[in-house]
PDB file of C-alpha atoms in Angstrom:
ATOM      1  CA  UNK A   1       1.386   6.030 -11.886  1.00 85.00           C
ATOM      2  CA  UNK A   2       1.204   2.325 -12.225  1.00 88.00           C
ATOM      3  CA  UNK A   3       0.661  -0.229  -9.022  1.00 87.00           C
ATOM      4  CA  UNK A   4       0.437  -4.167  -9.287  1.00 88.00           C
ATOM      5  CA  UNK A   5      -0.030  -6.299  -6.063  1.00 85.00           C
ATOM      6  CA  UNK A   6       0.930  -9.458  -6.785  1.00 86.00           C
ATOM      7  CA  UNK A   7      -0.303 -12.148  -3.822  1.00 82.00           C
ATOM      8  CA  UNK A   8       3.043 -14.061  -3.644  1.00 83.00           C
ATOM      9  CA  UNK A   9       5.168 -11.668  -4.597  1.00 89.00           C
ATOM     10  CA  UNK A  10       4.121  -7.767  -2.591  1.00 86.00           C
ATOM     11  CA  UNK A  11       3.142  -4.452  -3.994  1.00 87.00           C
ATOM     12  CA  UNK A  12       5.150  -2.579  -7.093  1.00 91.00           C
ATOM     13  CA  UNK A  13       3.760   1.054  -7.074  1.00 89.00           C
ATOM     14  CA  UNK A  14       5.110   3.547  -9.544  1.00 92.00           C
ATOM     15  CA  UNK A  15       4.375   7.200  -8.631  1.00 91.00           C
ATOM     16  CA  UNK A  16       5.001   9.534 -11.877  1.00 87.00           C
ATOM     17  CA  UNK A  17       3.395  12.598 -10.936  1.00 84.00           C
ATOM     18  CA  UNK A  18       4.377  15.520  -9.802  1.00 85.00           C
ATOM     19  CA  UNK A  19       7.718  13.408  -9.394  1.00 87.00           C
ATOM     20  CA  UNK A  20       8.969  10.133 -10.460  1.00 93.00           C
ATOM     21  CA  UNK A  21       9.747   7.298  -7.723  1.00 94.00           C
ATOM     22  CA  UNK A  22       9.456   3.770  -7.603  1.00 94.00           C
ATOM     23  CA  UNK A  23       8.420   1.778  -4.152  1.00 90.00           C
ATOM     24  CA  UNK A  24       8.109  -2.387  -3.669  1.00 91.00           C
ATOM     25  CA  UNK A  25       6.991  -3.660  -0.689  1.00 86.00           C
ATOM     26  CA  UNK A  26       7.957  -7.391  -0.234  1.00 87.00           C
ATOM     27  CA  UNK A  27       8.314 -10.115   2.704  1.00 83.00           C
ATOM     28  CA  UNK A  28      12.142  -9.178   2.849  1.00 84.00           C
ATOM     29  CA  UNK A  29      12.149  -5.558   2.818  1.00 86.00           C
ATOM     30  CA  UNK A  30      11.521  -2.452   0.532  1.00 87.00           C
ATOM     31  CA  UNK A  31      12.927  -0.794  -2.525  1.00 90.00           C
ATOM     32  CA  UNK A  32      12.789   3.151  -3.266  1.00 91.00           C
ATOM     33  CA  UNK A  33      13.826   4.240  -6.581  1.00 93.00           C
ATOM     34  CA  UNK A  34      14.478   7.539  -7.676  1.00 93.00           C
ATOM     35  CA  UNK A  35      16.424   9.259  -9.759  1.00 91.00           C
ATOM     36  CA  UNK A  36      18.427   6.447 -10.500  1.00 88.00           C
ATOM     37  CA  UNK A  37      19.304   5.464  -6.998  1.00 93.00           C
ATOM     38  CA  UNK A  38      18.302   2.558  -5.453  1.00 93.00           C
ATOM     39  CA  UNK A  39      17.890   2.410  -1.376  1.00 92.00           C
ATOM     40  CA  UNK A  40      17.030  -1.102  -0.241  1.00 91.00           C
ATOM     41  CA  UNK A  41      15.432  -1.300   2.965  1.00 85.00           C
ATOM     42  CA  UNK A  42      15.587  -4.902   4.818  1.00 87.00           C
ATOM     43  CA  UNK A  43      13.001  -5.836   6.778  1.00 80.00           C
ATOM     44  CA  UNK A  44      14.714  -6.649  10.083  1.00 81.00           C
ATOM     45  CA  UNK A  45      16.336  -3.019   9.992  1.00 83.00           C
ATOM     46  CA  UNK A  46      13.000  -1.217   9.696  1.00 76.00           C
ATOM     47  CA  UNK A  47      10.333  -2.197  11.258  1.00 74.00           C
ATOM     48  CA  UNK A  48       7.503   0.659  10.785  1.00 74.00           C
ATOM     49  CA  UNK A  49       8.177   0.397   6.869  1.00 72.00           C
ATOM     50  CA  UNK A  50       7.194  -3.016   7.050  1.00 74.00           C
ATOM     51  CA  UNK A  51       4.471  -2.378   8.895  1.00 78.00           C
ATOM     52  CA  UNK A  52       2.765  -0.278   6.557  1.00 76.00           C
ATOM     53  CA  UNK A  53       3.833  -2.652   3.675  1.00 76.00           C
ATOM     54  CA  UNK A  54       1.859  -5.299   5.530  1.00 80.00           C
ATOM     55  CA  UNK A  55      -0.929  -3.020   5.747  1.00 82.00           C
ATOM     56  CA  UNK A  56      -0.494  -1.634   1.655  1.00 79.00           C
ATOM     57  CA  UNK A  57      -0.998  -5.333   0.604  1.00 80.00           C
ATOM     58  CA  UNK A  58      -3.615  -6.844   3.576  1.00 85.00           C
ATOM     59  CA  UNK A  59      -6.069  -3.752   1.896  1.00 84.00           C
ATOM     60  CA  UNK A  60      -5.148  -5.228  -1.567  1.00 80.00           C
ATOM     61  CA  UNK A  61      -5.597  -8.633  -0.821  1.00 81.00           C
ATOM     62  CA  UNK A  62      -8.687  -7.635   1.776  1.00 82.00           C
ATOM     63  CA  UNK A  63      -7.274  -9.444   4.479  1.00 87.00           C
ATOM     64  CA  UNK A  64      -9.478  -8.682   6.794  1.00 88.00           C
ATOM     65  CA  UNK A  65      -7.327 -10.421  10.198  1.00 91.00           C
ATOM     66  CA  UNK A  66      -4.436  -8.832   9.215  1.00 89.00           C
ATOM     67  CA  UNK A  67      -6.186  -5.266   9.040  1.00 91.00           C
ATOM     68  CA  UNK A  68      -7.595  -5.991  12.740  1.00 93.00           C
ATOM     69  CA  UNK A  69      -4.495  -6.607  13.818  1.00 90.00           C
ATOM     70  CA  UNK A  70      -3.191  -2.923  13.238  1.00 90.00           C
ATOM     71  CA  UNK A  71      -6.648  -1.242  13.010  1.00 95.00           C
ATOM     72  CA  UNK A  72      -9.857  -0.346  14.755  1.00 96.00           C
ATOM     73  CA  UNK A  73     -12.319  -1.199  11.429  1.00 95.00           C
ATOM     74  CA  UNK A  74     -15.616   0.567   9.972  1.00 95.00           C
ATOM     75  CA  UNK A  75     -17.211  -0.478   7.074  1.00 94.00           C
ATOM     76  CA  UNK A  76     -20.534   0.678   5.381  1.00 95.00           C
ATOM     77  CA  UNK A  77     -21.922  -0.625   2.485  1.00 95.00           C
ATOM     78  CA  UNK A  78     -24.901   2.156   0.685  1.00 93.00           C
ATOM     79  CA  UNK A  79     -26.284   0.117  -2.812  1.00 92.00           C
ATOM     80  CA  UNK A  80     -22.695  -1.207  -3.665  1.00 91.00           C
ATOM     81  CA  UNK A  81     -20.444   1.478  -3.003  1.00 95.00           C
ATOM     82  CA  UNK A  82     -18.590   0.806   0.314  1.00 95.00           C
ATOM     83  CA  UNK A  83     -16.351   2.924   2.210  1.00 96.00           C
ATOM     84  CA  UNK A  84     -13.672   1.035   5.281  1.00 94.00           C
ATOM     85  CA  UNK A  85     -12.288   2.695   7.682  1.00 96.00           C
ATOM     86  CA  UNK A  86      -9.236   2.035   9.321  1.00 95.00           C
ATOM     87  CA  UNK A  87      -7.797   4.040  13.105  1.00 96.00           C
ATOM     88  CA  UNK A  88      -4.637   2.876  14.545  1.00 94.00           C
ATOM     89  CA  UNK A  89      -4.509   0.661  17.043  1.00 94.00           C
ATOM     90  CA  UNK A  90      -0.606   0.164  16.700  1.00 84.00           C
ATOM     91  CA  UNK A  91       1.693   2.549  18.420  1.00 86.00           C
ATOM     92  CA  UNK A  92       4.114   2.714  16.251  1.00 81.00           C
ATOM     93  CA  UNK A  93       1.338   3.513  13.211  1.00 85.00           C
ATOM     94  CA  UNK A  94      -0.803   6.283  15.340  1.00 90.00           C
ATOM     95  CA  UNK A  95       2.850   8.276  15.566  1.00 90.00           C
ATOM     96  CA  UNK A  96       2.421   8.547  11.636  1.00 88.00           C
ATOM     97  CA  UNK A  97      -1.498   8.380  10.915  1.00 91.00           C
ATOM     98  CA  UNK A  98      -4.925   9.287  12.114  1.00 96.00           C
ATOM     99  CA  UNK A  99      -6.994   7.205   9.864  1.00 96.00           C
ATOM    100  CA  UNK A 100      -6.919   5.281   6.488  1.00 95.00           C
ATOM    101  CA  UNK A 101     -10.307   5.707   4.425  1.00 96.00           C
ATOM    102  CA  UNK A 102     -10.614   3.110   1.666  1.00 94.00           C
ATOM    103  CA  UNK A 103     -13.609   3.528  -0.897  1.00 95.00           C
ATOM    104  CA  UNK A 104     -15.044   1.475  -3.954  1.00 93.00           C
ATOM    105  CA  UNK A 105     -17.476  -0.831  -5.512  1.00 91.00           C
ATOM    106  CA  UNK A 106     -15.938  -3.890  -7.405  1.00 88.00           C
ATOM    107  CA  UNK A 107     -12.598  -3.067  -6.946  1.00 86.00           C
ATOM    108  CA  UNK A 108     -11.049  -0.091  -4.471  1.00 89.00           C
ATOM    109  CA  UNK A 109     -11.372   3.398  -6.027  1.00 92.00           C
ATOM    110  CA  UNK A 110      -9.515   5.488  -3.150  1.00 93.00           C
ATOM    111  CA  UNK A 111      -7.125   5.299  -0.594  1.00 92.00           C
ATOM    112  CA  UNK A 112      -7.200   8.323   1.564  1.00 95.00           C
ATOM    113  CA  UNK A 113      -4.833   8.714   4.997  1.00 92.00           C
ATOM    114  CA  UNK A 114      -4.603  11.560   7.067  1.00 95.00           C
ATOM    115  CA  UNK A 115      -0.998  11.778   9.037  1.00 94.00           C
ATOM    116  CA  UNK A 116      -1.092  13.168  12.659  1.00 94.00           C
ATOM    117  CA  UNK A 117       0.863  16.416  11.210  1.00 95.00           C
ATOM    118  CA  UNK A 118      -2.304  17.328   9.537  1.00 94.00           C
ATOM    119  CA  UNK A 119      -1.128  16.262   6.516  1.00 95.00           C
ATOM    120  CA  UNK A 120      -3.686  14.363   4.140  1.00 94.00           C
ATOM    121  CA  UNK A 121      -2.949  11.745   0.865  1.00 90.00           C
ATOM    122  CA  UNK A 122      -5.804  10.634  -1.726  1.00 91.00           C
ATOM    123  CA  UNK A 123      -4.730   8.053  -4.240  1.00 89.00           C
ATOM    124  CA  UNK A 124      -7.179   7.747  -6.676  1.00 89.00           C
ATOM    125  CA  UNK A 125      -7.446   4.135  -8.727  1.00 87.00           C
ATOM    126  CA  UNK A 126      -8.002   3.890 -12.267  1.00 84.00           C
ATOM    127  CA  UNK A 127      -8.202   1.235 -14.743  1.00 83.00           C
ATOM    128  CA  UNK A 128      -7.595  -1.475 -12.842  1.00 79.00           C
ATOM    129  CA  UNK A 129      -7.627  -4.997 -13.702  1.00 77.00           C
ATOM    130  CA  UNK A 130      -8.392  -7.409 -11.326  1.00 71.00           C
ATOM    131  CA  UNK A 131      -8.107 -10.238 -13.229  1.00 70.00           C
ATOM    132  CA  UNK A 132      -5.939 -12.909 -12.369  1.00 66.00           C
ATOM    133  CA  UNK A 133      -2.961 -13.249 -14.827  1.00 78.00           C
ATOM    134  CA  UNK A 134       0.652 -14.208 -14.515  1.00 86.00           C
ATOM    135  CA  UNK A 135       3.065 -11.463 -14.289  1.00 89.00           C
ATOM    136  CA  UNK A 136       5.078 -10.914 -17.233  1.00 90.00           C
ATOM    137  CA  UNK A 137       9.023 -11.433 -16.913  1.00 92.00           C
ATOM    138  CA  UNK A 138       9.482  -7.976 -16.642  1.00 92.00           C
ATOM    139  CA  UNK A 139       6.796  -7.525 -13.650  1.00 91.00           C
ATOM    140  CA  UNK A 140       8.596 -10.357 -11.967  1.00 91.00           C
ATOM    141  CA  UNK A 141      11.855  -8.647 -12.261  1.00 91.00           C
ATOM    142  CA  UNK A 142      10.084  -5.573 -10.115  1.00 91.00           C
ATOM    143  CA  UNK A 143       9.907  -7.772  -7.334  1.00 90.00           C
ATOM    144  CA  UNK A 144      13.854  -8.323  -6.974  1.00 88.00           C
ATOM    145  CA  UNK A 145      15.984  -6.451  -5.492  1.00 84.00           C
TER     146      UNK A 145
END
């Protein structure tokens, strides 16, 4: 898939595999895509989606305060590799997920989360490109809804 978090704007994540559906978390609310239905979710109406779309984009942007707000944090650091840990401290979050493990070196290589069903998730990040550029017309249409 394809993900861009873009400071101002929130996070665009693409998911292609094993099935096709588009997600953007912004300030006012999120947008599912799939098979060529659009759901928009506002903000005000759904409150635990837009809790974990604050949390998606404070472990982007490595907001740190933001994180401690929801989450009791680890963090270990072994010759440039780091892994974070995140447990709930939120009700409303612990009713969904055990723990959030997030791993890398330069730039975040894994997000892993384990749901209190047993029920685990691994996204793996590749090729990214942290480099500060302008979105392209296009990417800024993403963000609308």
């Amino acid at each position: 898939g394809k993900m861009i978090y873009a400071t101002e704007k929130g996070l665009y994540w693409n998911i292609m595999k094993p099935f096709e559906v588009v997600y953007v978390f912004t300030e006012n609310g999120m947008l599912q895509a799939e098979d060529n239905q659009r759901t928009v979710i506002p903000a005000e109406e759904y409150p635990l989606f837009m809790e974990f779309s604050q949390i998606f984009q404070s472990i982007f942007s490595g907001n740190y305060d933001e994180l401690a707000k929801y989450f009791e944090i680890f963090f270990t650091n072994n010759n440039g590799k780091w892994t974070l840990g995140l447990r709930p401290l939120n009700i409303i979050i612990m009713t969904v997920i055990t723990d959030i493990t997030i791993t890398g070196g330069k730039n975040i290589e894994t997000i892993s989360f384990t749901e209190t069903n047993g029920d685990s998730t691994k996204i793996q990040l590749l090729n990214i490109d942290s480099g500060a550029k302008a979105l392209s017309k296009e990417q800024e249409n993403y963000f609308v809804f």
